[in-house]
PDB file of C-alpha atoms in Angstrom:
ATOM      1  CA  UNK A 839      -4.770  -7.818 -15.906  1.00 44.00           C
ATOM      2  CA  UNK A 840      -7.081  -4.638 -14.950  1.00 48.00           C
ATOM      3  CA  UNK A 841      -5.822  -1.478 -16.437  1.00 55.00           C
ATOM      4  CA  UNK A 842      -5.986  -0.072 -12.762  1.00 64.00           C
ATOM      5  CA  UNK A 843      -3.448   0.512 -10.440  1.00 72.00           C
ATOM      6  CA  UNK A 844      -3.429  -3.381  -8.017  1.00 95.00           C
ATOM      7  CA  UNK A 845      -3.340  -3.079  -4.513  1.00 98.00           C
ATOM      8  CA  UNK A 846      -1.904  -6.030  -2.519  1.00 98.00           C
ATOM      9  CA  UNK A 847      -2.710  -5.178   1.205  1.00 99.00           C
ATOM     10  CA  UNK A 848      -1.214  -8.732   3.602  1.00 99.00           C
ATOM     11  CA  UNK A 849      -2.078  -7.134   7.403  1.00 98.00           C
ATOM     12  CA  UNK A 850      -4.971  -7.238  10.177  1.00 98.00           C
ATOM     13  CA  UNK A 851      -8.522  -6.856  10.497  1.00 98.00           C
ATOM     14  CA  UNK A 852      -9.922  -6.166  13.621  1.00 98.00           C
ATOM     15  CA  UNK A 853     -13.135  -5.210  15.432  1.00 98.00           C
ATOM     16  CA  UNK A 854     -12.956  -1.675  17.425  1.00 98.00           C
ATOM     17  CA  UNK A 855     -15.080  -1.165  20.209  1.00 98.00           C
ATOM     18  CA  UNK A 856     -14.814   2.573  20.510  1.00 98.00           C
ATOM     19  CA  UNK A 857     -16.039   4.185  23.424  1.00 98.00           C
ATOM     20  CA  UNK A 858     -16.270   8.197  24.202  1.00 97.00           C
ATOM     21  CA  UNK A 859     -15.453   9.253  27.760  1.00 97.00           C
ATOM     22  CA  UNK A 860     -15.615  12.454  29.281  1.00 95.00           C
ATOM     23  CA  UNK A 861     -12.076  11.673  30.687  1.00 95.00           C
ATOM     24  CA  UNK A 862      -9.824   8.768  30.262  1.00 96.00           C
ATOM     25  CA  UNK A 863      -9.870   6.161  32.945  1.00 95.00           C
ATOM     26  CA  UNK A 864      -6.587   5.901  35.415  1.00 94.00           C
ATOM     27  CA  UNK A 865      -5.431   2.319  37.047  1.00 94.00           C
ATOM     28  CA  UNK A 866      -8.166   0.992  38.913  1.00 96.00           C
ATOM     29  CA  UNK A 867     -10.836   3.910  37.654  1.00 96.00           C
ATOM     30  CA  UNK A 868     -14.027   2.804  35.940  1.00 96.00           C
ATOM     31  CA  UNK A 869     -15.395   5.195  33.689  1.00 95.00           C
ATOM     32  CA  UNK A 870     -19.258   5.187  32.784  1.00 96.00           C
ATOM     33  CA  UNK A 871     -20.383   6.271  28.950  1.00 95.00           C
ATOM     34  CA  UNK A 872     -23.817   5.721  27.167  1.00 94.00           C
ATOM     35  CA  UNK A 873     -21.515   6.220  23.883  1.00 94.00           C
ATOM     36  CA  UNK A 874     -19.880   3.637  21.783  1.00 96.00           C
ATOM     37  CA  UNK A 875     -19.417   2.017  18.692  1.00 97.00           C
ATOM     38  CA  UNK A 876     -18.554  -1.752  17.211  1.00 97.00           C
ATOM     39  CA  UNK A 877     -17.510  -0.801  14.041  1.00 97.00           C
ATOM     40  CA  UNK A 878     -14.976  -3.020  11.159  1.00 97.00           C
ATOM     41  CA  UNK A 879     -10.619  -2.071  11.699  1.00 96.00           C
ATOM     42  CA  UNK A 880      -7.381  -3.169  11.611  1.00 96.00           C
ATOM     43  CA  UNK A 881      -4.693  -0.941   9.986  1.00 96.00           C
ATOM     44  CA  UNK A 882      -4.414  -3.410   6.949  1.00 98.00           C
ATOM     45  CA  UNK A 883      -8.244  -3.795   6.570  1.00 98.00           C
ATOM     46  CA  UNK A 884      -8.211   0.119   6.720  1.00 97.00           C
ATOM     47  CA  UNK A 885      -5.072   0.359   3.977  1.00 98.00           C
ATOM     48  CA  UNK A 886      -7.504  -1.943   1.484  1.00 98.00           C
ATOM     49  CA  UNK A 887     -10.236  -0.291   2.081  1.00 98.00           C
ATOM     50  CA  UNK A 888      -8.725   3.040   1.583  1.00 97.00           C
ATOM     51  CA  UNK A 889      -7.027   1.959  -1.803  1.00 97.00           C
ATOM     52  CA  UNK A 890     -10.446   0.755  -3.198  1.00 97.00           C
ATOM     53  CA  UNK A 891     -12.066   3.745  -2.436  1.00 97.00           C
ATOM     54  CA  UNK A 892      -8.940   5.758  -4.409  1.00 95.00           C
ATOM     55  CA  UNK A 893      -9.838   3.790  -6.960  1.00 96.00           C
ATOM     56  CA  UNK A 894      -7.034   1.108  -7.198  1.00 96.00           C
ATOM     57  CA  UNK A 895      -7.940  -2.831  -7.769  1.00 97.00           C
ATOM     58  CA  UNK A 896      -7.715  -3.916  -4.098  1.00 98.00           C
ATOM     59  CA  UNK A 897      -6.793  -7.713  -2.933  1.00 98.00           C
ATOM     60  CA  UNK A 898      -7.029  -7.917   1.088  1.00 98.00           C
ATOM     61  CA  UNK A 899      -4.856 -10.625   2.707  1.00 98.00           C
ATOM     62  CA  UNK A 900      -6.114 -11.732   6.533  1.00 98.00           C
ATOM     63  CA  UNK A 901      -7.294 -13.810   8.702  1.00 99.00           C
ATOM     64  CA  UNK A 902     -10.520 -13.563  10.702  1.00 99.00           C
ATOM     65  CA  UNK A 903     -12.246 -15.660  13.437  1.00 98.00           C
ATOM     66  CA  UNK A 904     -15.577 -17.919  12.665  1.00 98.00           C
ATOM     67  CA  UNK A 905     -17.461 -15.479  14.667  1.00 98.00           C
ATOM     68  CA  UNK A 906     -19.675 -12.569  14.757  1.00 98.00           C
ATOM     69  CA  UNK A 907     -17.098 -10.398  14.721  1.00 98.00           C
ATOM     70  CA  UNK A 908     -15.305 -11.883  11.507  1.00 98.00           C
ATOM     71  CA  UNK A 909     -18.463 -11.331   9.236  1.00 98.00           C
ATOM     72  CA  UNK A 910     -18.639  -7.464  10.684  1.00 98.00           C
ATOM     73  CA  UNK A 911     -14.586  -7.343  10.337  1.00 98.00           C
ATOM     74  CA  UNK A 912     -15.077  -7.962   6.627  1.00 98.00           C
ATOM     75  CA  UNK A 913     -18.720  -6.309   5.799  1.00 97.00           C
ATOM     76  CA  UNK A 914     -17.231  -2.911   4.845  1.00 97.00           C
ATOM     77  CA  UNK A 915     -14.698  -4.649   2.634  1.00 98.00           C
ATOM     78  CA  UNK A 916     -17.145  -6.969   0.950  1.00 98.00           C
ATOM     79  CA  UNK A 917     -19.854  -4.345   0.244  1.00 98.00           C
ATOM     80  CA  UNK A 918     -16.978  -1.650  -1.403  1.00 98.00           C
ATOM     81  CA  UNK A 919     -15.230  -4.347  -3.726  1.00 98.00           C
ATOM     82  CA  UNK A 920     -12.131  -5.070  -2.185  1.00 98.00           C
ATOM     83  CA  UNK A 921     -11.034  -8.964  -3.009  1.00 98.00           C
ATOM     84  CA  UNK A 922     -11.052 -11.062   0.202  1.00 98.00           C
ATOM     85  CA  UNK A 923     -10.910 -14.267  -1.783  1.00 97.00           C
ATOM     86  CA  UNK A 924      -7.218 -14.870  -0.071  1.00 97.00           C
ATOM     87  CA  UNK A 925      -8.610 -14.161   3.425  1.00 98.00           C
ATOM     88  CA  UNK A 926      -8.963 -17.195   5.445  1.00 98.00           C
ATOM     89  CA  UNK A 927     -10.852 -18.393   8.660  1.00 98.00           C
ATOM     90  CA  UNK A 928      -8.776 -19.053  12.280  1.00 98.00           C
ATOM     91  CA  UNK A 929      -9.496 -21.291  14.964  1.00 97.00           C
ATOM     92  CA  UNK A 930      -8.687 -18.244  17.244  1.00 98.00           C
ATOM     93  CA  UNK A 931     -11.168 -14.998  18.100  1.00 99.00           C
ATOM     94  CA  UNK A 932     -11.390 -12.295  15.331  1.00 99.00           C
ATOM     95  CA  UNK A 933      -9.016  -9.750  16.282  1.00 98.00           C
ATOM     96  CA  UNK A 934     -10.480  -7.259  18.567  1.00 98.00           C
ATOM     97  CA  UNK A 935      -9.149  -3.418  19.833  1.00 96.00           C
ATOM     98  CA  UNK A 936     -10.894  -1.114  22.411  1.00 97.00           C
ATOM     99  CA  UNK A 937     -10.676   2.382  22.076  1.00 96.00           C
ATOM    100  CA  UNK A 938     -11.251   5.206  24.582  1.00 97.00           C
ATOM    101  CA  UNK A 939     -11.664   8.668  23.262  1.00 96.00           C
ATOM    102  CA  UNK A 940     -12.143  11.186  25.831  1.00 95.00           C
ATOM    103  CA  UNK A 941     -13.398  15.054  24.975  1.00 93.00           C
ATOM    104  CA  UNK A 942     -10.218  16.376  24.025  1.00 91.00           C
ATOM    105  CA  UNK A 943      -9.402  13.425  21.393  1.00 89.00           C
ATOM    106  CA  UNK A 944      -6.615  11.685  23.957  1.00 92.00           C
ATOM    107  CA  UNK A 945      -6.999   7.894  23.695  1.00 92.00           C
ATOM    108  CA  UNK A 946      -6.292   4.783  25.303  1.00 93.00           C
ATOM    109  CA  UNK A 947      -5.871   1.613  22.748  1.00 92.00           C
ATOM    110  CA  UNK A 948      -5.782  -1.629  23.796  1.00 93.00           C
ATOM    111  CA  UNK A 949      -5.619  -4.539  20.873  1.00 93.00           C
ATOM    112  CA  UNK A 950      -6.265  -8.150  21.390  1.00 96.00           C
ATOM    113  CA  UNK A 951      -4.324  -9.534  17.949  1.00 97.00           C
ATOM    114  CA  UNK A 952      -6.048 -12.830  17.883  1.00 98.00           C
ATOM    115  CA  UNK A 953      -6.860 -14.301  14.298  1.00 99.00           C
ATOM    116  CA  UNK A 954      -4.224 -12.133  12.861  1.00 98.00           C
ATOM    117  CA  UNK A 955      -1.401 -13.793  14.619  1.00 98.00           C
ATOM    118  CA  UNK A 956      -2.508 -16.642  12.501  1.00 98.00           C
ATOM    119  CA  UNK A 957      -2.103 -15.343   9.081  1.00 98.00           C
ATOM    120  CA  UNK A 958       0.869 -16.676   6.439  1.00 98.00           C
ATOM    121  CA  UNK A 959       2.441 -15.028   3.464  1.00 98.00           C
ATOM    122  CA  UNK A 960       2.230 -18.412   1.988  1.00 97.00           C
ATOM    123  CA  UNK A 961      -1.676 -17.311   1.556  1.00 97.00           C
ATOM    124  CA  UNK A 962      -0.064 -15.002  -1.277  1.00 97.00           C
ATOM    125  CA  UNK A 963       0.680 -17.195  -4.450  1.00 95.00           C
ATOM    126  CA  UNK A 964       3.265 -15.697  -6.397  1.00 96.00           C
ATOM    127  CA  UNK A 965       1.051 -14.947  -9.081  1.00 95.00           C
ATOM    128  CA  UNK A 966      -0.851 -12.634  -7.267  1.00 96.00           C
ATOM    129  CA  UNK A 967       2.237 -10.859  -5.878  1.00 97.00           C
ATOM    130  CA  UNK A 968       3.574 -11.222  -9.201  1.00 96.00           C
ATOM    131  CA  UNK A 969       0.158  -8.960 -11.128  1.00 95.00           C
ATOM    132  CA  UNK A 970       0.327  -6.153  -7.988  1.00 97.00           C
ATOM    133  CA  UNK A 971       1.205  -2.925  -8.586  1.00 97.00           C
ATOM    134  CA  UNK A 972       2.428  -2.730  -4.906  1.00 98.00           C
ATOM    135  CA  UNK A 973       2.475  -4.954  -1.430  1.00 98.00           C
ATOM    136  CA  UNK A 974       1.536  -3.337   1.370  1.00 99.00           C
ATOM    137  CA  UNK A 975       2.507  -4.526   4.881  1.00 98.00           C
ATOM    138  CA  UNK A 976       2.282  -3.017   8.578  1.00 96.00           C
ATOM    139  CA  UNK A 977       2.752  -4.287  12.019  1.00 92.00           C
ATOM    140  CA  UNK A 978       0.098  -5.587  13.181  1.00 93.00           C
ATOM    141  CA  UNK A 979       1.091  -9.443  12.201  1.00 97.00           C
ATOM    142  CA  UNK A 980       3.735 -11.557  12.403  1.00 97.00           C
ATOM    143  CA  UNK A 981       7.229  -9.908  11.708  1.00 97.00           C
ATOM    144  CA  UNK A 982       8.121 -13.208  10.371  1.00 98.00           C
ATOM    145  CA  UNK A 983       5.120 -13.387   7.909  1.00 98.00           C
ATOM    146  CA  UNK A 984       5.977  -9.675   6.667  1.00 98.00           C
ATOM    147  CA  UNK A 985       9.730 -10.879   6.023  1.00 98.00           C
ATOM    148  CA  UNK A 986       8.266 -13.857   4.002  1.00 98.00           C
ATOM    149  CA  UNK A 987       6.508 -11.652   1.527  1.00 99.00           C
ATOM    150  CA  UNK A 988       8.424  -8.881   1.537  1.00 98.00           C
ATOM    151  CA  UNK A 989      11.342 -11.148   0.024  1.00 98.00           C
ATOM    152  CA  UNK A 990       9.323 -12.832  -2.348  1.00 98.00           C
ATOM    153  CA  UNK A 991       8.130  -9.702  -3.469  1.00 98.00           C
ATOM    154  CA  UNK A 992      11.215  -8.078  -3.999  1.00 97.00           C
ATOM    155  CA  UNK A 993      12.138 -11.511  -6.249  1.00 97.00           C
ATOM    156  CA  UNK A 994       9.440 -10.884  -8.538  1.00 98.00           C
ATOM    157  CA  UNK A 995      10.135  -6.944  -8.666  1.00 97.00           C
ATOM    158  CA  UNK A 996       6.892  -6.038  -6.977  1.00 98.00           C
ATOM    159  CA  UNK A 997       7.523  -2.725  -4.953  1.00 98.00           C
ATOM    160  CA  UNK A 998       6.911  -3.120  -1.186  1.00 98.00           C
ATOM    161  CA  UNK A 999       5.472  -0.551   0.831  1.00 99.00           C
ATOM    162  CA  UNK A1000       5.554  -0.983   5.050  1.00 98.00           C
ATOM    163  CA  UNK A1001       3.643   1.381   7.063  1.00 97.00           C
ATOM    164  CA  UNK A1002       5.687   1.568  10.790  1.00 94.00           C
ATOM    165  CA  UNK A1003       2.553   0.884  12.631  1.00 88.00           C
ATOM    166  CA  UNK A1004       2.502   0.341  15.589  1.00 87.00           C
ATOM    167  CA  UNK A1005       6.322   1.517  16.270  1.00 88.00           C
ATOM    168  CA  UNK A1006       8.209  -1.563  17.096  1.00 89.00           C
ATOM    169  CA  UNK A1007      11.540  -2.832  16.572  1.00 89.00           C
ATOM    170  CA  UNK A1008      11.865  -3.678  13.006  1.00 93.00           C
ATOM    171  CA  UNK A1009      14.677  -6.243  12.076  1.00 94.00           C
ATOM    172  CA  UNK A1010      17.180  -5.038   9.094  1.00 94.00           C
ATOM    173  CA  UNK A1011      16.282  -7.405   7.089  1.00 96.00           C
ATOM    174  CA  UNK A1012      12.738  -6.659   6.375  1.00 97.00           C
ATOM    175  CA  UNK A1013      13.752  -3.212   5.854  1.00 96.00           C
ATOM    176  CA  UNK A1014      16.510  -3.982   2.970  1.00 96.00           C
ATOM    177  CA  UNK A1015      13.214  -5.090   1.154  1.00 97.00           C
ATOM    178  CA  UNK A1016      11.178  -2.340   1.342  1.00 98.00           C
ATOM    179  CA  UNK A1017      10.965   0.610  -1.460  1.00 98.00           C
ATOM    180  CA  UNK A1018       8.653   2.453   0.343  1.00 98.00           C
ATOM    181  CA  UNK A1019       8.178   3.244   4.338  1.00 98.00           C
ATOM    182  CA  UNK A1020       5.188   5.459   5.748  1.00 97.00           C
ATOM    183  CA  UNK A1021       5.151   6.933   9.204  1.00 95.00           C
ATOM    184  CA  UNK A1022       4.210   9.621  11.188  1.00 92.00           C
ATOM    185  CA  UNK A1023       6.369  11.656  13.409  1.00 92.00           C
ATOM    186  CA  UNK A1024       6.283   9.837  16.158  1.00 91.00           C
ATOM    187  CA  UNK A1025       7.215   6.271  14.142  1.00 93.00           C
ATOM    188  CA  UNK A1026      10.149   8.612  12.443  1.00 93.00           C
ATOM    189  CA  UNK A1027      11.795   9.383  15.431  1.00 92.00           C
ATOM    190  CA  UNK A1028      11.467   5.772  16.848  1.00 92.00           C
ATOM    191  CA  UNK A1029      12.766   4.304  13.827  1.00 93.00           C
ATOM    192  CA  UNK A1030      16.004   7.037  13.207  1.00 92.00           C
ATOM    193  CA  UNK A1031      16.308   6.863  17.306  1.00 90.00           C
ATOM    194  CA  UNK A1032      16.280  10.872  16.932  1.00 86.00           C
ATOM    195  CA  UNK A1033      14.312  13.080  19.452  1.00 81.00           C
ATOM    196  CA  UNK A1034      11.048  13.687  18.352  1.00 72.00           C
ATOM    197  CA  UNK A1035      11.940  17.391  18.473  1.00 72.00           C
ATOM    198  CA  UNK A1036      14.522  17.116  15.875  1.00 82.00           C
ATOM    199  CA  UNK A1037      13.297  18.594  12.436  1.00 91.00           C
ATOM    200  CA  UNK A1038      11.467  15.891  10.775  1.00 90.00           C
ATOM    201  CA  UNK A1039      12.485  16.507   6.872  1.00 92.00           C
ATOM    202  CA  UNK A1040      16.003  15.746   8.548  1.00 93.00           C
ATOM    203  CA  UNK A1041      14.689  12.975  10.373  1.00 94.00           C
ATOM    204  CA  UNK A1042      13.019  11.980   6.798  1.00 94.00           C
ATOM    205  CA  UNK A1043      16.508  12.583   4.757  1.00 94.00           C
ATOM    206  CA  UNK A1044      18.150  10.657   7.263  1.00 93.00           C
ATOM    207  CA  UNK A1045      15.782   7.449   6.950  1.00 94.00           C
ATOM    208  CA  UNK A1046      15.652   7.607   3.162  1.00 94.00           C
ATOM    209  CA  UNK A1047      19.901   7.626   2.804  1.00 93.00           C
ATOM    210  CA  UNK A1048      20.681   5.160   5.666  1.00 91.00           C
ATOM    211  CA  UNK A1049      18.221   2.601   4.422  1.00 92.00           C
ATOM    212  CA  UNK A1050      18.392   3.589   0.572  1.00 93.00           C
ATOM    213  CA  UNK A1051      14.150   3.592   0.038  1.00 96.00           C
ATOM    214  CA  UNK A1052      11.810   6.546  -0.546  1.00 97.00           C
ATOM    215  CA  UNK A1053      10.095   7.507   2.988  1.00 97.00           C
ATOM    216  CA  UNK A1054       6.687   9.434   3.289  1.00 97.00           C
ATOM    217  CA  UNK A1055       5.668  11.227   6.663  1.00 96.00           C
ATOM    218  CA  UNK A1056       2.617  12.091   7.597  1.00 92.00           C
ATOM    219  CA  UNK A1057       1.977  15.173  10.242  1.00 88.00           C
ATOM    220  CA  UNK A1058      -1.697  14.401  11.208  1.00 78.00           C
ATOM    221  CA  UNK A1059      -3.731  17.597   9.991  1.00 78.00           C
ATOM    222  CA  UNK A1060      -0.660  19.051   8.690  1.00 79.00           C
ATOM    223  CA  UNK A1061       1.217  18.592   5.633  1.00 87.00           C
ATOM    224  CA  UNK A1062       2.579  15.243   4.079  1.00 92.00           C
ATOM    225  CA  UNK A1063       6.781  15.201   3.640  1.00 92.00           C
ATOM    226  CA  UNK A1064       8.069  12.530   1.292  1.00 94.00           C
ATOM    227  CA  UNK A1065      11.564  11.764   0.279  1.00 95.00           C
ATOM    228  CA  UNK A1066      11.398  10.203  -3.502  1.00 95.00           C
ATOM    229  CA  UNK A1067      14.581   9.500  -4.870  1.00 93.00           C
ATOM    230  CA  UNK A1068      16.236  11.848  -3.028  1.00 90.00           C
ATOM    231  CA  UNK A1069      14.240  14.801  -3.376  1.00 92.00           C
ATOM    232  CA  UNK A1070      12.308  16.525  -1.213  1.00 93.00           C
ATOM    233  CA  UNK A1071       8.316  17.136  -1.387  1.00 92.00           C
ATOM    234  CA  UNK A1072       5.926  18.613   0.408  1.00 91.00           C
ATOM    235  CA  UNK A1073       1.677  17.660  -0.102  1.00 88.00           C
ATOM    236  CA  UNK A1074      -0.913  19.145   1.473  1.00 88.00           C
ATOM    237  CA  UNK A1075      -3.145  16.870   4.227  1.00 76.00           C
ATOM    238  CA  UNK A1076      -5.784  15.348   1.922  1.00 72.00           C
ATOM    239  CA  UNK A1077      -9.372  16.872   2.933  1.00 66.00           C
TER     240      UNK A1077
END
């Protein structure tokens, strides 16, 4: 087993077709734009990629299309060292989002899920959930498939960590195995059904006691707030 921290990332990969527009579209408006990008996403292709470049051992669960957009989806991950050996091939498109940014950095986000609605913990041997450090899940997949690992995890004492994104309902019992949850503001209040006005190291406090695991928030450019073990910290945004 590597001496470095293991990374165990089950979520989506996408394609993002980001295009910059002077001023978001309304119903029935087209917008024109010589800018835009096709570039590799997917919050848990992000999340792996992220922890390889920290430095951590990285293992990337999926599932992409046998397209074009598959080999792109992965390209990023391949070429940094992340371990897609557990990433498997759908019958359905690669998963695809479009993105428009207009001047002011408003978006609209639109995301065809596609080959990730295909994906299964059972891709996961226990062995390999068994030698993480930590599994990492969001919601971009199957709440059903999360569940599945997330219990099977928390059998073999392998920490789980579930980033609230996109917020949507969340059953209880994928949260009663989770040891760590990451959101932002917005994802805080939706999850504590508080006002997104309310103080959010309250709104933090509040999800860490009622749910009993260690909650981080993140504030965009601003500062990081994490509950660990019922203590309060504060981190500066990371450069």
């Amino acid at each position: 087993m590597s001496a470095r921290p293991s990374v165990l990332v089950f979520g989506s990969v996408n394609v993002d077709l980001v295009m910059r527009v002077s001023a978001l579209p309304i119903s029935g408006e087209t917008v024109l734009t010589d800018d835009y990008q096709l570039l590799p996403g997917g919050k848990g292709a992000n999340q792996a990629l992220a922890a390889r470049r920290a430095g951590a051992d990285s293992v990337f669960v999926g599932a992409v299309g046998d397209d074009a957009h598959g080999i792109l989806a992965l390209a990023l991950l391949e070429q940094d060292g992340v371990n897609l050996s557990y990433t498997v091939k759908s019958n359905r498109n690669t998963g695809c989002a479009v993105v428009m940014v207009d001047e002011v950095g408003c978006n609209l986000i639109g995301v065809a899920s596609g080959a990730n609605q295909d994906i299964q913990s059972d891709q996961v041997a226990d062995e390999l959930i068994d030698q993480a450090g930590v599994v990492v899940l969001q919601q971009e997949i199957p709440i059903e498939q999360n569940l599945r690992l997330a219990q099977r995890a928390q059998h073999l004492n392998t920490p789980v960590l579930f980033n609230l994104a996109p917020a949507t309902h969340v059953p209880n019992a994928l949260l009663n195995h989770v040891d760590w949850l990451v959101v932002n503001e917005v994802e805080a209040a939706f999850l504590a059904s508080s006002p997104q006005q309310e103080d959010i190291t309250h709104i933090a406090e509040q999800l860490a006691d009622s749910n009993h695991f260690n909650v981080v928030v993140t504030q965009g450019p601003g500062s990081v707030i994490a509950v660990v073990d019922a203590q309060i910290l504060t981190f500066p945004a990371p450069a």
